[in-house]
């Protein structure tokens, strides 16, 4: 029935529930579990999960497990056995590396091995997609998980939902557009795109009338509240944004995509946690790993899909990142030229830029 939620809509509900602190029900084949985000779970709900009587684990990514010296027998995730006396403070201290100095002694950890870990992997993925810490409390339960979810009013997500949910960004739809005179050019126009799955909106700033029959000067710019809005000196994002707009305006036409993938895709709250870790001496990549994320969680297929929906299939890409060129071409947008954008260096971000060059391959 069309009034029932689709797989994408159930996943969107699940992500929102996790942000609220609600558990979600998970089912994969014969296995069922309730999962809650470690960051938002309340003490009373942790007690209720324990009362179900099944096994209960704190699941973290393999990256986070390595910093905790916990064995990740499942490779990309580790199922840390929740001790009987562990409360919500223990859960959050284990999940959040920005608290490491406040709670330095949390281990040693016993981690589970053997058995099926597919539900645990789904739980961490949903928490990550919700831009929460990639850690979840997972309580396995016997019996009919669907009936339990219905009785408790919880969102039920299945392995089949993940399998059929769109992963190619083809659900991005244009919502609205209007003329917006810009400081660099009065011939500005802003387009808003929204995914049908209910995720973040993304924007295209079009200057002039780009000739679609030729490569269009374009920039994929990831949102950076700190650099773009309040002028942070810790990165080069703000100067890159302004320089790209100016360069497009000087060329007479082009498109800047403003993608809401803050902090390399981990969200502003986690980005601030990463900054806190950087203050402790870790570089950008190391901080992301300690949080449990990969070096870069962004999905540049989003930008490629927006360009294609705007009738653009060939670009001259404003970027210092050769990997971005490869990702765009793999997503069906030909890059005829990489145009460097080397601006914004200052004493505060010299180390950040050095890591970009050494570990992320940027041409600086």
Tab-separated table of C-alpha atoms in Angstrom, residues 6 10 30 33 62 69 84 91 107 111 130 142 153 171 177 196 208 222 225 242 271 293 300 322 328 336 341 364:
chain	number	residue	atom	x	y	z
A	6	UNK	CA	9.275	2.888	1.956
A	10	UNK	CA	11.954	3.760	7.472
A	30	UNK	CA	16.091	-14.854	12.126
A	33	UNK	CA	17.800	-6.666	18.359
A	62	UNK	CA	37.192	-0.894	14.202
A	69	UNK	CA	42.944	-1.491	22.496
A	84	UNK	CA	27.011	-5.473	34.631
A	91	UNK	CA	29.026	4.009	27.715
A	107	UNK	CA	39.424	-0.902	30.061
A	111	UNK	CA	34.871	-8.129	23.093
A	130	UNK	CA	22.570	10.343	11.817
A	142	UNK	CA	14.581	-13.564	21.230
A	153	UNK	CA	5.921	1.771	19.006
A	171	UNK	CA	16.667	10.463	-5.563
A	177	UNK	CA	15.353	28.203	-7.619
A	196	UNK	CA	13.380	11.998	-1.357
A	208	UNK	CA	25.695	33.551	-15.531
A	222	UNK	CA	31.492	21.083	1.404
A	225	UNK	CA	30.216	26.634	9.314
A	242	UNK	CA	35.139	33.156	-1.772
A	271	UNK	CA	33.874	18.112	13.937
A	293	UNK	CA	35.223	7.605	11.417
A	300	UNK	CA	30.721	13.310	-3.871
A	322	UNK	CA	42.959	14.691	-7.351
A	328	UNK	CA	33.489	12.718	-10.177
A	336	UNK	CA	38.473	17.979	-18.603
A	341	UNK	CA	42.550	26.757	-5.754
A	364	UNK	CA	49.042	22.305	-2.348
